[in-house]
Each structure stands twice: as C-alpha cells, then as structure tokens.
XYZ file of N, CA and C in Angstrom:
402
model
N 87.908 28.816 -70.979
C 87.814 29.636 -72.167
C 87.797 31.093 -71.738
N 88.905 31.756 -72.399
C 88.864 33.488 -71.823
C 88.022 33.882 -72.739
N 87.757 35.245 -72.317
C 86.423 36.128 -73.259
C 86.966 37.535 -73.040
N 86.682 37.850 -74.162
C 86.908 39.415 -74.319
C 85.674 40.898 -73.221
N 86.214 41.674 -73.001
C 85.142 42.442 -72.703
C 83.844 42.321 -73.105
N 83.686 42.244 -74.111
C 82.456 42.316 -75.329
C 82.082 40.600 -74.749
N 82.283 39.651 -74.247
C 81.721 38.519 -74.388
C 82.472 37.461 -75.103
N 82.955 37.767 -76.303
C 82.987 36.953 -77.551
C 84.060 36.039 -76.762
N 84.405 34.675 -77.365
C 85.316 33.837 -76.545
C 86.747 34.448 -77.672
N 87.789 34.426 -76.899
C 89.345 35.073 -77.487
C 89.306 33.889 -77.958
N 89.908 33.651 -79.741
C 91.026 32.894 -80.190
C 89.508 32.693 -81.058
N 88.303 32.435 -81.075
C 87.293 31.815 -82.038
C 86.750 32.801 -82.327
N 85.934 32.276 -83.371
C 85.042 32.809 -84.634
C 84.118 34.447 -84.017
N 84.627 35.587 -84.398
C 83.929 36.516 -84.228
C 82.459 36.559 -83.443
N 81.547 36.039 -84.299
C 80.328 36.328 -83.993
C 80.282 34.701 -82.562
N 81.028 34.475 -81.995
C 80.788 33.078 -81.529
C 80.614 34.245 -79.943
N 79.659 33.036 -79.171
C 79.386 33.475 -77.647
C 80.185 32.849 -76.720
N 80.011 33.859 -75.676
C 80.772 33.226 -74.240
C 80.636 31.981 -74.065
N 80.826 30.899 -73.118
C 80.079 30.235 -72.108
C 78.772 30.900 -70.971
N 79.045 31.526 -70.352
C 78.366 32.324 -70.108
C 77.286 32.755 -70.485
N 77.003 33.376 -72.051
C 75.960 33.615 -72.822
C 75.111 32.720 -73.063
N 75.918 31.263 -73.500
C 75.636 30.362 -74.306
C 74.699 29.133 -73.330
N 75.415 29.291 -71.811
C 74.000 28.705 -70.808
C 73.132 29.407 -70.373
N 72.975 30.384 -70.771
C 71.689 31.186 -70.625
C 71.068 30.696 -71.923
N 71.432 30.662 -72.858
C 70.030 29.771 -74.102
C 70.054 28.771 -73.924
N 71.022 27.665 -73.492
C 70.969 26.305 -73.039
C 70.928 26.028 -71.734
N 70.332 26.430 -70.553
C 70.056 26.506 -68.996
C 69.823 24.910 -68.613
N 71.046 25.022 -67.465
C 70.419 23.693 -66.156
C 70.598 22.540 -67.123
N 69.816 21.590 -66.518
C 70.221 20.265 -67.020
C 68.841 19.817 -67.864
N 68.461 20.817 -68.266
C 67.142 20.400 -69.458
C 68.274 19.755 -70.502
N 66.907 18.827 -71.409
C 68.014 18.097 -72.524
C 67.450 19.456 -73.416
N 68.176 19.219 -74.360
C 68.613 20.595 -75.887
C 68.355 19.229 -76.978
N 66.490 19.531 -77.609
C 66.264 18.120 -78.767
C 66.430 19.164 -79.835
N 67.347 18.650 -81.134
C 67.229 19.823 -82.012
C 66.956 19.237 -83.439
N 66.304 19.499 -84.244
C 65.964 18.657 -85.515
C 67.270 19.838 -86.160
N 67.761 19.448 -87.061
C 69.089 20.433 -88.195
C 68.545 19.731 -89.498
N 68.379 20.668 -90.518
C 68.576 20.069 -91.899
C 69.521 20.168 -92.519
N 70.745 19.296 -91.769
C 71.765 18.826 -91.555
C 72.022 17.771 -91.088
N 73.746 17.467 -91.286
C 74.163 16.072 -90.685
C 74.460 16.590 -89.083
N 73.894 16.020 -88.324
C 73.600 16.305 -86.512
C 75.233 16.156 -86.282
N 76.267 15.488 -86.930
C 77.551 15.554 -86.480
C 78.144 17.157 -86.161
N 77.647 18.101 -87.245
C 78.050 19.423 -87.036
C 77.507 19.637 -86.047
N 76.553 19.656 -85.694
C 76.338 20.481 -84.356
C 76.861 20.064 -83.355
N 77.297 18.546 -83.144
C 77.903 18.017 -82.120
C 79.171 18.641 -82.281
N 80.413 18.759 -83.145
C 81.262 19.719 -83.002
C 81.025 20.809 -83.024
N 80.494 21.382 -83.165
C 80.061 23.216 -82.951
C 79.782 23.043 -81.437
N 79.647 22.048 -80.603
C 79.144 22.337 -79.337
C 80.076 21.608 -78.499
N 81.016 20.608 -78.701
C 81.211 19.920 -77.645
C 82.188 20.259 -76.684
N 82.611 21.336 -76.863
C 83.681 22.123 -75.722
C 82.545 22.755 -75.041
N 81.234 22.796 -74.623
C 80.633 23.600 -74.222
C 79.384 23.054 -73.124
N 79.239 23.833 -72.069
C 78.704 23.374 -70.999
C 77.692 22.697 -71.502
N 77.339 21.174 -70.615
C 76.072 20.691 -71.243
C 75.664 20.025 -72.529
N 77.169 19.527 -72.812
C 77.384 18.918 -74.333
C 76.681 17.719 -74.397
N 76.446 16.807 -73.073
C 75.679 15.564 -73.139
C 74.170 15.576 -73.192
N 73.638 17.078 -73.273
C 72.201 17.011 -73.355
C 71.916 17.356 -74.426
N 72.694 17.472 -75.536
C 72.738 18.051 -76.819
C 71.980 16.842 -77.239
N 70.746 16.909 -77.961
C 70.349 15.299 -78.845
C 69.546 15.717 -80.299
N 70.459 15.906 -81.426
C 70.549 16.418 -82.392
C 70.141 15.192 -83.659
N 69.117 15.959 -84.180
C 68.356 15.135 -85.414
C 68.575 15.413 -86.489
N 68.825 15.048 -87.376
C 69.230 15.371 -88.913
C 69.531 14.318 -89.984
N 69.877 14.548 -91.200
C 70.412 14.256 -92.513
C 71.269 12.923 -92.208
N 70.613 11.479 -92.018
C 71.103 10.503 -92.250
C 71.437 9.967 -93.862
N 72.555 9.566 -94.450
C 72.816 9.096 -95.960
C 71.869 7.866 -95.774
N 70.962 7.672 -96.207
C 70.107 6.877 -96.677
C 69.859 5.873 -98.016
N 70.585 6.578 -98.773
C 70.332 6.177 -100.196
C 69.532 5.593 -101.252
N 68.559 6.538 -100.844
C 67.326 5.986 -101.358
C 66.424 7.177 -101.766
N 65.581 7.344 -102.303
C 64.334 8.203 -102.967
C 62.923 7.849 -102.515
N 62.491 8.547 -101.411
C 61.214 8.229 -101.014
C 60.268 9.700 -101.215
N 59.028 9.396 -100.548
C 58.639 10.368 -100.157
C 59.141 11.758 -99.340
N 59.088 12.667 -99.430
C 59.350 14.261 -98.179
C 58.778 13.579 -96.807
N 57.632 13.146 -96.594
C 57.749 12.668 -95.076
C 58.233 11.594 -94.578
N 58.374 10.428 -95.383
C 59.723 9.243 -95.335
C 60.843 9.942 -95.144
N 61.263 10.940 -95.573
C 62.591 11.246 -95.740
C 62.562 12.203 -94.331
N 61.834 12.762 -93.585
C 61.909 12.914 -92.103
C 61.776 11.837 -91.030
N 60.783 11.237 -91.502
C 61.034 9.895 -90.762
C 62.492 9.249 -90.344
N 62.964 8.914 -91.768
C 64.335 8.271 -91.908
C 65.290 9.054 -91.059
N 64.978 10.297 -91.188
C 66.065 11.551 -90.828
C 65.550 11.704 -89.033
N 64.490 11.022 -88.686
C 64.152 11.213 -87.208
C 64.132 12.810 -87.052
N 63.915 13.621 -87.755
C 62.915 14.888 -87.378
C 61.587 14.915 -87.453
N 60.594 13.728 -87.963
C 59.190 14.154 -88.403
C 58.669 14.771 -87.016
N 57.634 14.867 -86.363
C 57.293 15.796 -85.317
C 57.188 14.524 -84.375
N 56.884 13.366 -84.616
C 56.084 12.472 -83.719
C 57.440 11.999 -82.962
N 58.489 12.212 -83.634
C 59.845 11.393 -83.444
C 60.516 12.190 -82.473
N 60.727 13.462 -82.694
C 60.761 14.883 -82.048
C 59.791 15.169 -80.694
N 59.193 14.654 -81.060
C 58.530 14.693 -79.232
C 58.592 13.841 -78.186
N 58.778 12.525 -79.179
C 58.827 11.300 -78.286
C 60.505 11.564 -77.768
N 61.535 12.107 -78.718
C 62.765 12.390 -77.975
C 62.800 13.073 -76.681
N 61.946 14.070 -76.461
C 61.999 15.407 -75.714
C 61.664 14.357 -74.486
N 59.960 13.716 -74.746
C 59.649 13.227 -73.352
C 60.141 12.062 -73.106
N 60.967 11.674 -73.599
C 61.998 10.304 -72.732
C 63.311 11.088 -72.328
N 63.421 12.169 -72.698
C 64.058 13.008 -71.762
C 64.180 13.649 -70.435
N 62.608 13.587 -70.303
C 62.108 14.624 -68.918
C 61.139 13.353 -68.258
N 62.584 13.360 -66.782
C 62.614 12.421 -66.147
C 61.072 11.988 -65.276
N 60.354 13.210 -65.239
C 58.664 13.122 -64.152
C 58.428 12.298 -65.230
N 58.192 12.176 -66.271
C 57.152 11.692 -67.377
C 57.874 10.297 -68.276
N 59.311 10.243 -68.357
C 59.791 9.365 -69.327
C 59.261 7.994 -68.918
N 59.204 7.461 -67.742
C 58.134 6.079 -67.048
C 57.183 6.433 -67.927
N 56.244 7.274 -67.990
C 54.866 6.819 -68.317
C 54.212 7.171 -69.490
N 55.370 7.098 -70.526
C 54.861 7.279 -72.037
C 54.812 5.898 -73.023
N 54.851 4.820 -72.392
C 54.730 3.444 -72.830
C 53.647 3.435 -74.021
N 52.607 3.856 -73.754
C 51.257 3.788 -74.760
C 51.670 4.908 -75.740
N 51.653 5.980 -75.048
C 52.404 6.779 -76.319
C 53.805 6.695 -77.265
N 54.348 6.044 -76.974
C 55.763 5.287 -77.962
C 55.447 3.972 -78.606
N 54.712 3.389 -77.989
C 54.044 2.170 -79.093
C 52.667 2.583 -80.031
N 51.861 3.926 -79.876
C 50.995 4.627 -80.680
C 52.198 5.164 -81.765
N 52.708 5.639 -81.517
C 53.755 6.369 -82.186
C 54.666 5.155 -83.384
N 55.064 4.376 -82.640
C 56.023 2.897 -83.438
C 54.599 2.477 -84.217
N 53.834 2.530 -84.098
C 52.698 1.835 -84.336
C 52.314 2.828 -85.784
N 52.576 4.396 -85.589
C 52.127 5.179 -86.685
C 53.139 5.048 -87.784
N 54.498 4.872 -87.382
C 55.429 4.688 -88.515
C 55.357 3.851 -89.322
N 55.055 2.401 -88.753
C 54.690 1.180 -89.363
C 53.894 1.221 -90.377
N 52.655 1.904 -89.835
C 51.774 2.201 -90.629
C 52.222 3.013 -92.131
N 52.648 4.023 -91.769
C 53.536 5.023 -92.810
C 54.114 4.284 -93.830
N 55.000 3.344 -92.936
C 56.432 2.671 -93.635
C 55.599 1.353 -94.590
N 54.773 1.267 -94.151
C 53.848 0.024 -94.987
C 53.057 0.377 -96.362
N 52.538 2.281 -96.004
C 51.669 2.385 -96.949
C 52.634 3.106 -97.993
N 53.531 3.413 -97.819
C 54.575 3.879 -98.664
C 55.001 3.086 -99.463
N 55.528 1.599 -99.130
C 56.202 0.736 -99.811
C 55.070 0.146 -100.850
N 53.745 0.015 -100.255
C 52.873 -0.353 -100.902
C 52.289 0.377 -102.200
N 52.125 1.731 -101.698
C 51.607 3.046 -102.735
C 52.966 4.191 -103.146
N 53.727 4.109 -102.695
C 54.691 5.448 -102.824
C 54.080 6.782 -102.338
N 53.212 6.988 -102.229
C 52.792 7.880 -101.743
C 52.626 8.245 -99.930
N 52.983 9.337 -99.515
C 52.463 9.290 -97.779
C 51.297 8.805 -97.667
N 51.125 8.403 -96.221
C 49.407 8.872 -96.101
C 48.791 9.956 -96.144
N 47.278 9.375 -96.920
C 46.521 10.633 -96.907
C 47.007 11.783 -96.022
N 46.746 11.134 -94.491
C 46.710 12.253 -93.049
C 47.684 12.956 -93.536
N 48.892 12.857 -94.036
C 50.132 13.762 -93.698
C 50.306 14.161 -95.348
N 50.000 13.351 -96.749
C 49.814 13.758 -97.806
C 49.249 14.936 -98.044
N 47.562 15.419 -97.519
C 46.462 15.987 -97.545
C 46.113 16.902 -96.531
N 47.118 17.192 -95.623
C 47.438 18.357 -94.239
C 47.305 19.499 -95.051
N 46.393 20.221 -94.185
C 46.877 21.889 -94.973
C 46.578 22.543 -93.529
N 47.543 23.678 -93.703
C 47.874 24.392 -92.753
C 46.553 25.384 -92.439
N 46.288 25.693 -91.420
C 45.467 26.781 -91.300
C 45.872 28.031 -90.171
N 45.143 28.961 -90.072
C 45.807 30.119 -89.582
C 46.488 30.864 -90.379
C-alpha cells in the first residue's frame, strides 16, 4: 500500500491511515477484542487488508429476532463485560491455561441470567439495580 507524504494511504478514503500509523494503535501480536454496536462483519472489512487482521476479534449486533431485556441483548450480542474479558484472557497465552474456574463462573453466570429472564423477563436484580458511582 503506497502513502502519500502526509501518511494517508493513496487511492482510499481521505481521513484513512497508513499501515504504518495503524500498527502503532494495533502493535505486535497482542489480540485487538473490540465490542461495536454494530454488525462485527464491518469491522472485519474495514480491516482485513491490514497488518494483524487475524487478531482482530470483534463483538457486535447478532440478528437475533427476538425482544428481550438491554442486558440479554448484550449477552446475545457477546459484548456484556463478562464475555469481553473472558475473550481477551483466552487470548493471552501466560494465562489462557488457567482460567478454567473463571469461564465456568462466568457460563455459570449466564445460565443463571438466561434462566431468570425466561422465568421473570426481567434482568437480575445485580445487573437490573447497578448504579454507577463516581
């Protein structure tokens, strides 16, 4: 891919970055976990000419077809936070062995979720009744 003085790659979208630029925010062989409130297919084309396209692991807007709850509907969509972390550390190879208890705590919390939902429609309390502080 040629690049202009300025960086920008010749032949694409104005505001678009080098290669160059673009592994300096995406460095080395770390994985890139990204929740989109979006369908994760776009970002996979927005990226896949680009260094490091296989560490791309992009979460988003599955068609579901259904009407649940706001935190069902991250669940489903695999952005809620618990889902999002457990991606990151089965990523990072020192640690992905030894998160066994923590991925069955985790499978174990959805269940839970996915049970009291169908049962009540409502989240759980814990995640119903969260309020932010700070």
């Amino acid at each position: 891919m040629r690049t202009t003085s300025s960086g920008v790659a010749s032949g694409l979208h104005p505001h678009g970055i080098s290669d160059r630029d673009y592994q300096e925010v995406f460095t080395g062989t770390a994985p890139v976990i990204c929740a989109y409130h979006g369908y994760p297919w776009l970002i996979h084309r927005l990226t896949y000419r680009r260094p490091g396209h296989d560490r791309m692991h992009v979460h988003g807007f599955h068609e579901n077809g259904t009407a649940t709850t706001p935190f069902d509907m991250c669940v489903l969509d695999e952005v809620d936070r618990c889902t999002l972390a457990l991606a990151a550390l089965e990523r990072v190879p020192r640690v992905a062995g030894r998160i066994g208890h923590l991925r069955q705590h985790l499978r174990d919390r959805h269940t839970a979720h996915h049970n009291h939902i169908r049962r009540t429609g409502e989240d759980l309390p814990e995640v119903r009744d969260r309020t932010w502080s700070g």
